[in-house]
């Protein structure tokens, strides 16, 4: 055969190291096989360990649950504590109001103070006892008792601690509390006596006024009925009967007003818009305002939210508006009724109602809220009394400022709702902290009155127009 164009018989295989190449290939293959076998062994071992570990953890968890359940059943059966320390903690105290919370905090502080004193006393006994043993071991029974000096010095601290914890309480209970109790009891007795006297005087006045209110109509009706009995065929009997019925209706009206004033009514308090309630009262009195040509101005666009009974509060505003209209009958010029809603910054919303009527004398202002006190010919004298009763039930206030010939101003304060009060307090605190002083709050309402109801030429009417800031 030819090799490279020559003869293969002349080829020398010794020149090429095939045996070395074969040995290297064999060793490389052996090493790869060993690595593969080692990796496969480690993987199988790792998977086996992981599977066994998971199985062991699952068995341990099941055993722990069984043990916990068995322990809880035993503790519930025989009493005791559970394995979880959080389950043994007492529930946090629940308080119905701030008074209970403050009482609990005071008792907690007092218990802490007493516990601190007993811990102090325990360490005093331990340390002084240890010093006594050292003194006894070093000096014997006849040695100098040097341990008395630290015992005496520390004893003054124990005595002062005892006085701080128990001494002031003892002095307060033995000296201050009896004196305060006697003073409070004396003031309460005086106040009760004063209230009893005022109540008796008010009851006497109410009885006399009511007797006067019903005696005159009954006397008039009785006289008319007697005249009708003397001449049954008289043509005037019809007129007499009408007058007698009117007088009896007056008596019935007075009695019904008195019962309404004395009755304890149920209030339905809810969050209502004060401007909406006031606008409802104006709408209710619209016809009388038009008939008397009264110009109305409202210095508000919207009102705050108050906690009130809307129907009863609307009736209060209607009574005050009705009295203001009657007070302006003698006014020859423009009859004007002004309304404003303000936030007085003390959790109250103030409604101001001012008229330019005849005014109220200074000696009569204190009596306008008394039952049956009236200056009107056909009035019952219970309108303002009922109004004050309703405002008191709302925990509000009603104030009157008047000048004869100049007009009267009523200021009614109604508590704000909780959410509005909290936001108002936070805004006041922020404005105080930034500016150094509190700016007046008007809840976005205009501070200038603008007429929205005015009489039209040619006849009374009401025109509504909103004032803008």
PDB file of C-alpha atoms in Angstrom, residues 220-427:
ATOM      1  CA  UNK A 220    -116.390  86.849  81.309  1.00  0.00           C
ATOM      2  CA  UNK A 221    -117.855  83.605  79.955  1.00  0.00           C
ATOM      3  CA  UNK A 222    -119.869  83.138  83.139  1.00  0.00           C
ATOM      4  CA  UNK A 223    -121.288  86.655  82.869  1.00  0.00           C
ATOM      5  CA  UNK A 224    -122.298  86.111  79.247  1.00  0.00           C
ATOM      6  CA  UNK A 225    -123.948  82.780  80.018  1.00  0.00           C
ATOM      7  CA  UNK A 226    -125.894  84.423  82.862  1.00  0.00           C
ATOM      8  CA  UNK A 227    -127.114  87.138  80.452  1.00  0.00           C
ATOM      9  CA  UNK A 228    -128.154  84.457  78.000  1.00  0.00           C
ATOM     10  CA  UNK A 229    -130.050  82.687  80.787  1.00  0.00           C
ATOM     11  CA  UNK A 230    -131.893  85.867  81.799  1.00  0.00           C
ATOM     12  CA  UNK A 231    -133.187  86.429  78.257  1.00  0.00           C
ATOM     13  CA  UNK A 232    -133.069  83.180  76.277  1.00  0.00           C
ATOM     14  CA  UNK A 233    -134.898  84.688  73.292  1.00  0.00           C
ATOM     15  CA  UNK A 234    -132.567  87.656  72.820  1.00  0.00           C
ATOM     16  CA  UNK A 235    -130.965  88.044  69.410  1.00  0.00           C
ATOM     17  CA  UNK A 236    -127.691  88.969  71.078  1.00  0.00           C
ATOM     18  CA  UNK A 237    -127.302  85.474  72.529  1.00  0.00           C
ATOM     19  CA  UNK A 238    -125.493  84.327  69.391  1.00  0.00           C
ATOM     20  CA  UNK A 239    -122.917  87.050  69.810  1.00  0.00           C
ATOM     21  CA  UNK A 240    -122.663  86.315  73.523  1.00  0.00           C
ATOM     22  CA  UNK A 241    -122.116  82.632  72.769  1.00  0.00           C
ATOM     23  CA  UNK A 242    -119.281  83.451  70.315  1.00  0.00           C
ATOM     24  CA  UNK A 243    -117.565  85.684  72.861  1.00  0.00           C
ATOM     25  CA  UNK A 244    -117.965  83.048  75.582  1.00  0.00           C
ATOM     26  CA  UNK A 245    -116.475  80.379  73.304  1.00  0.00           C
ATOM     27  CA  UNK A 246    -113.541  82.664  72.499  1.00  0.00           C
ATOM     28  CA  UNK A 247    -112.887  83.214  76.201  1.00  0.00           C
ATOM     29  CA  UNK A 248    -113.062  79.470  76.886  1.00  0.00           C
ATOM     30  CA  UNK A 249    -110.718  78.825  73.936  1.00  0.00           C
ATOM     31  CA  UNK A 250    -108.316  81.294  75.522  1.00  0.00           C
ATOM     32  CA  UNK A 251    -108.459  79.305  78.749  1.00  0.00           C
ATOM     33  CA  UNK A 252    -107.889  76.068  76.853  1.00  0.00           C
ATOM     34  CA  UNK A 253    -104.935  77.592  75.024  1.00  0.00           C
ATOM     35  CA  UNK A 254    -103.364  78.745  78.283  1.00  0.00           C
ATOM     36  CA  UNK A 255    -103.801  75.321  79.858  1.00  0.00           C
ATOM     37  CA  UNK A 256    -102.336  73.538  76.827  1.00  0.00           C
ATOM     38  CA  UNK A 257     -99.328  75.891  76.801  1.00  0.00           C
ATOM     39  CA  UNK A 258     -98.805  75.309  80.506  1.00  0.00           C
ATOM     40  CA  UNK A 259     -98.920  71.546  80.031  1.00  0.00           C
ATOM     41  CA  UNK A 260     -96.460  71.818  77.162  1.00  0.00           C
ATOM     42  CA  UNK A 261     -94.152  73.912  79.305  1.00  0.00           C
ATOM     43  CA  UNK A 262     -94.331  71.512  82.259  1.00  0.00           C
ATOM     44  CA  UNK A 263     -94.122  68.297  80.220  1.00  0.00           C
ATOM     45  CA  UNK A 264     -90.780  66.541  79.942  1.00  0.00           C
ATOM     46  CA  UNK A 265     -90.501  65.967  76.208  1.00  0.00           C
ATOM     47  CA  UNK A 266     -88.306  63.451  74.458  1.00  0.00           C
ATOM     48  CA  UNK A 267     -85.463  64.882  72.406  1.00  0.00           C
ATOM     49  CA  UNK A 268     -84.002  63.282  69.307  1.00  0.00           C
ATOM     50  CA  UNK A 269     -80.478  64.607  69.107  1.00  0.00           C
ATOM     51  CA  UNK A 270     -78.628  64.234  65.815  1.00  0.00           C
ATOM     52  CA  UNK A 271     -76.057  66.088  63.734  1.00  0.00           C
ATOM     53  CA  UNK A 272     -77.870  68.869  61.869  1.00  0.00           C
ATOM     54  CA  UNK A 273     -76.765  71.937  59.953  1.00  0.00           C
ATOM     55  CA  UNK A 274     -77.543  75.048  61.984  1.00  0.00           C
ATOM     56  CA  UNK A 275     -78.088  77.244  58.915  1.00  0.00           C
ATOM     57  CA  UNK A 276     -80.587  74.718  57.537  1.00  0.00           C
ATOM     58  CA  UNK A 277     -82.584  74.814  60.788  1.00  0.00           C
ATOM     59  CA  UNK A 278     -82.567  78.618  60.872  1.00  0.00           C
ATOM     60  CA  UNK A 279     -83.632  78.808  57.215  1.00  0.00           C
ATOM     61  CA  UNK A 280     -86.474  76.414  58.014  1.00  0.00           C
ATOM     62  CA  UNK A 281     -87.711  78.767  60.763  1.00  0.00           C
ATOM     63  CA  UNK A 282     -87.588  81.706  58.343  1.00  0.00           C
ATOM     64  CA  UNK A 283     -89.565  79.736  55.783  1.00  0.00           C
ATOM     65  CA  UNK A 284     -92.103  78.862  58.474  1.00  0.00           C
ATOM     66  CA  UNK A 285     -92.537  82.568  59.342  1.00  0.00           C
ATOM     67  CA  UNK A 286     -92.427  83.764  55.716  1.00  0.00           C
ATOM     68  CA  UNK A 287     -96.070  84.774  55.492  1.00  0.00           C
ATOM     69  CA  UNK A 288     -95.940  86.872  58.661  1.00  0.00           C
ATOM     70  CA  UNK A 289     -92.698  88.513  57.534  1.00  0.00           C
ATOM     71  CA  UNK A 290     -94.326  89.480  54.230  1.00  0.00           C
ATOM     72  CA  UNK A 291     -97.494  90.699  55.923  1.00  0.00           C
ATOM     73  CA  UNK A 292     -95.506  93.026  58.202  1.00  0.00           C
ATOM     74  CA  UNK A 293     -93.024  94.186  55.496  1.00  0.00           C
ATOM     75  CA  UNK A 294     -89.969  93.008  57.439  1.00  0.00           C
ATOM     76  CA  UNK A 295     -86.608  93.053  55.649  1.00  0.00           C
ATOM     77  CA  UNK A 296     -84.413  90.089  56.583  1.00  0.00           C
ATOM     78  CA  UNK A 297     -80.618  89.949  56.205  1.00  0.00           C
ATOM     79  CA  UNK A 298     -78.531  86.846  56.734  1.00  0.00           C
ATOM     80  CA  UNK A 299     -74.810  87.171  57.378  1.00  0.00           C
ATOM     81  CA  UNK A 300     -73.998  83.552  56.581  1.00  0.00           C
ATOM     82  CA  UNK A 301     -73.752  81.280  53.582  1.00  0.00           C
ATOM     83  CA  UNK A 302     -73.606  78.009  55.458  1.00  0.00           C
ATOM     84  CA  UNK A 303     -73.603  76.931  59.063  1.00  0.00           C
ATOM     85  CA  UNK A 304     -71.709  74.512  61.271  1.00  0.00           C
ATOM     86  CA  UNK A 305     -72.969  71.094  62.284  1.00  0.00           C
ATOM     87  CA  UNK A 306     -74.503  70.996  65.756  1.00  0.00           C
ATOM     88  CA  UNK A 307     -75.856  68.223  67.958  1.00  0.00           C
ATOM     89  CA  UNK A 308     -79.507  69.132  68.362  1.00  0.00           C
ATOM     90  CA  UNK A 309     -83.158  68.251  67.870  1.00  0.00           C
ATOM     91  CA  UNK A 310     -83.919  70.012  64.598  1.00  0.00           C
ATOM     92  CA  UNK A 311     -87.693  70.328  65.090  1.00  0.00           C
ATOM     93  CA  UNK A 312     -87.523  71.774  68.590  1.00  0.00           C
ATOM     94  CA  UNK A 313     -84.650  74.090  67.699  1.00  0.00           C
ATOM     95  CA  UNK A 314     -86.603  75.346  64.692  1.00  0.00           C
ATOM     96  CA  UNK A 315     -89.558  76.087  66.983  1.00  0.00           C
ATOM     97  CA  UNK A 316     -87.276  78.115  69.265  1.00  0.00           C
ATOM     98  CA  UNK A 317     -86.126  80.255  66.323  1.00  0.00           C
ATOM     99  CA  UNK A 318     -89.737  80.647  65.170  1.00  0.00           C
ATOM    100  CA  UNK A 319     -90.832  81.893  68.613  1.00  0.00           C
ATOM    101  CA  UNK A 320     -88.042  84.470  68.725  1.00  0.00           C
ATOM    102  CA  UNK A 321     -88.791  85.620  65.154  1.00  0.00           C
ATOM    103  CA  UNK A 322     -92.494  85.892  65.987  1.00  0.00           C
ATOM    104  CA  UNK A 323     -91.745  88.033  69.042  1.00  0.00           C
ATOM    105  CA  UNK A 324     -89.383  90.212  66.992  1.00  0.00           C
ATOM    106  CA  UNK A 325     -92.074  90.811  64.364  1.00  0.00           C
ATOM    107  CA  UNK A 326     -94.574  91.793  67.064  1.00  0.00           C
ATOM    108  CA  UNK A 327     -91.984  94.116  68.649  1.00  0.00           C
ATOM    109  CA  UNK A 328     -91.572  95.970  65.334  1.00  0.00           C
ATOM    110  CA  UNK A 329     -95.276  96.800  64.890  1.00  0.00           C
ATOM    111  CA  UNK A 330     -94.742 100.295  66.294  1.00  0.00           C
ATOM    112  CA  UNK A 331     -91.685 100.953  64.076  1.00  0.00           C
ATOM    113  CA  UNK A 332     -92.601 103.583  61.503  1.00  0.00           C
ATOM    114  CA  UNK A 333     -89.472 103.316  59.333  1.00  0.00           C
ATOM    115  CA  UNK A 334     -87.779 100.273  57.877  1.00  0.00           C
ATOM    116  CA  UNK A 335     -88.398  97.079  59.802  1.00  0.00           C
ATOM    117  CA  UNK A 336     -85.254  95.026  59.770  1.00  0.00           C
ATOM    118  CA  UNK A 337     -84.438  91.570  61.139  1.00  0.00           C
ATOM    119  CA  UNK A 338     -80.773  90.486  61.073  1.00  0.00           C
ATOM    120  CA  UNK A 339     -79.343  86.979  61.455  1.00  0.00           C
ATOM    121  CA  UNK A 340     -75.759  85.822  61.915  1.00  0.00           C
ATOM    122  CA  UNK A 341     -74.064  82.525  62.760  1.00  0.00           C
ATOM    123  CA  UNK A 342     -70.668  82.548  64.453  1.00  0.00           C
ATOM    124  CA  UNK A 343     -68.257  80.121  66.104  1.00  0.00           C
ATOM    125  CA  UNK A 344     -67.331  81.423  69.531  1.00  0.00           C
ATOM    126  CA  UNK A 345     -64.260  79.153  69.765  1.00  0.00           C
ATOM    127  CA  UNK A 346     -65.485  77.278  72.865  1.00  0.00           C
ATOM    128  CA  UNK A 347     -67.149  74.338  71.120  1.00  0.00           C
ATOM    129  CA  UNK A 348     -70.362  76.349  70.638  1.00  0.00           C
ATOM    130  CA  UNK A 349     -72.063  77.881  67.622  1.00  0.00           C
ATOM    131  CA  UNK A 350     -73.768  81.225  68.304  1.00  0.00           C
ATOM    132  CA  UNK A 351     -76.862  82.441  66.438  1.00  0.00           C
ATOM    133  CA  UNK A 352     -77.529  86.189  66.662  1.00  0.00           C
ATOM    134  CA  UNK A 353     -81.042  87.479  65.954  1.00  0.00           C
ATOM    135  CA  UNK A 354     -81.439  91.265  66.083  1.00  0.00           C
ATOM    136  CA  UNK A 355     -84.437  93.474  65.385  1.00  0.00           C
ATOM    137  CA  UNK A 356     -84.982  97.225  65.390  1.00  0.00           C
ATOM    138  CA  UNK A 357     -88.227  97.142  67.326  1.00  0.00           C
ATOM    139  CA  UNK A 358     -89.353  98.852  70.494  1.00  0.00           C
ATOM    140  CA  UNK A 359     -86.849  97.094  72.757  1.00  0.00           C
ATOM    141  CA  UNK A 360     -87.230  95.793  76.302  1.00  0.00           C
ATOM    142  CA  UNK A 361     -86.790  97.799  79.478  1.00  0.00           C
ATOM    143  CA  UNK A 362     -83.925  96.841  81.771  1.00  0.00           C
ATOM    144  CA  UNK A 363     -86.240  95.930  84.638  1.00  0.00           C
ATOM    145  CA  UNK A 364     -88.183  93.518  82.410  1.00  0.00           C
ATOM    146  CA  UNK A 365     -85.331  91.620  80.731  1.00  0.00           C
ATOM    147  CA  UNK A 366     -84.840  89.353  83.750  1.00  0.00           C
ATOM    148  CA  UNK A 367     -88.526  88.366  83.663  1.00  0.00           C
ATOM    149  CA  UNK A 368     -89.097  87.617  79.977  1.00  0.00           C
ATOM    150  CA  UNK A 369     -88.338  83.908  80.441  1.00  0.00           C
ATOM    151  CA  UNK A 370     -90.776  83.535  83.352  1.00  0.00           C
ATOM    152  CA  UNK A 371     -93.954  81.594  82.567  1.00  0.00           C
ATOM    153  CA  UNK A 372     -97.028  83.712  81.682  1.00  0.00           C
ATOM    154  CA  UNK A 373     -95.028  86.927  81.583  1.00  0.00           C
ATOM    155  CA  UNK A 374     -95.968  88.834  78.431  1.00  0.00           C
ATOM    156  CA  UNK A 375     -96.467  92.376  77.223  1.00  0.00           C
ATOM    157  CA  UNK A 376     -98.703  91.356  74.325  1.00  0.00           C
ATOM    158  CA  UNK A 377    -102.472  91.591  74.590  1.00  0.00           C
ATOM    159  CA  UNK A 378    -103.131  88.086  73.271  1.00  0.00           C
ATOM    160  CA  UNK A 379     -99.891  86.428  74.318  1.00  0.00           C
ATOM    161  CA  UNK A 380     -99.635  83.468  76.660  1.00  0.00           C
ATOM    162  CA  UNK A 381     -96.194  84.364  78.027  1.00  0.00           C
ATOM    163  CA  UNK A 382     -94.839  80.839  77.534  1.00  0.00           C
ATOM    164  CA  UNK A 383     -93.020  81.155  74.202  1.00  0.00           C
ATOM    165  CA  UNK A 384     -89.681  82.342  75.575  1.00  0.00           C
ATOM    166  CA  UNK A 385     -90.035  80.087  78.597  1.00  0.00           C
ATOM    167  CA  UNK A 386     -90.342  77.048  76.334  1.00  0.00           C
ATOM    168  CA  UNK A 387     -87.449  78.369  74.209  1.00  0.00           C
ATOM    169  CA  UNK A 388     -85.164  78.636  77.221  1.00  0.00           C
ATOM    170  CA  UNK A 389     -86.190  75.158  78.354  1.00  0.00           C
ATOM    171  CA  UNK A 390     -85.292  73.707  74.946  1.00  0.00           C
ATOM    172  CA  UNK A 391     -81.934  75.518  74.841  1.00  0.00           C
ATOM    173  CA  UNK A 392     -81.139  74.291  78.363  1.00  0.00           C
ATOM    174  CA  UNK A 393     -81.946  70.735  77.256  1.00  0.00           C
ATOM    175  CA  UNK A 394     -79.396  71.204  74.441  1.00  0.00           C
ATOM    176  CA  UNK A 395     -76.811  72.335  77.041  1.00  0.00           C
ATOM    177  CA  UNK A 396     -76.726  75.721  75.413  1.00  0.00           C
ATOM    178  CA  UNK A 397     -77.263  79.291  76.536  1.00  0.00           C
ATOM    179  CA  UNK A 398     -79.554  82.117  75.539  1.00  0.00           C
ATOM    180  CA  UNK A 399     -78.694  85.770  76.198  1.00  0.00           C
ATOM    181  CA  UNK A 400     -80.622  88.969  75.588  1.00  0.00           C
ATOM    182  CA  UNK A 401     -79.366  92.498  74.984  1.00  0.00           C
ATOM    183  CA  UNK A 402     -81.924  95.227  74.478  1.00  0.00           C
ATOM    184  CA  UNK A 403     -82.315  98.978  74.517  1.00  0.00           C
ATOM    185  CA  UNK A 404     -85.641 100.737  74.537  1.00  0.00           C
ATOM    186  CA  UNK A 405     -86.309 102.330  71.151  1.00  0.00           C
ATOM    187  CA  UNK A 406     -83.230 100.723  69.570  1.00  0.00           C
ATOM    188  CA  UNK A 407     -84.101  97.025  69.325  1.00  0.00           C
ATOM    189  CA  UNK A 408     -83.332  93.648  70.876  1.00  0.00           C
ATOM    190  CA  UNK A 409     -80.667  91.058  70.161  1.00  0.00           C
ATOM    191  CA  UNK A 410     -80.924  87.385  71.130  1.00  0.00           C
ATOM    192  CA  UNK A 411     -77.738  85.271  71.185  1.00  0.00           C
ATOM    193  CA  UNK A 412     -78.340  81.512  71.265  1.00  0.00           C
ATOM    194  CA  UNK A 413     -75.322  79.220  71.764  1.00  0.00           C
ATOM    195  CA  UNK A 414     -75.658  75.579  70.653  1.00  0.00           C
ATOM    196  CA  UNK A 415     -72.950  72.920  71.194  1.00  0.00           C
ATOM    197  CA  UNK A 416     -71.142  71.792  68.061  1.00  0.00           C
ATOM    198  CA  UNK A 417     -71.002  68.142  67.081  1.00  0.00           C
ATOM    199  CA  UNK A 418     -67.998  66.143  68.277  1.00  0.00           C
ATOM    200  CA  UNK A 419     -66.240  66.004  64.882  1.00  0.00           C
ATOM    201  CA  UNK A 420     -66.652  69.744  64.248  1.00  0.00           C
ATOM    202  CA  UNK A 421     -65.528  70.569  67.802  1.00  0.00           C
ATOM    203  CA  UNK A 422     -62.373  68.453  67.450  1.00  0.00           C
ATOM    204  CA  UNK A 423     -61.471  69.998  64.098  1.00  0.00           C
ATOM    205  CA  UNK A 424     -62.128  73.489  65.449  1.00  0.00           C
ATOM    206  CA  UNK A 425     -59.913  72.854  68.483  1.00  0.00           C
ATOM    207  CA  UNK A 426     -57.101  71.517  66.292  1.00  0.00           C
ATOM    208  CA  UNK A 427     -57.322  74.500  63.951  1.00  0.00           C
TER     209      UNK A 427
END
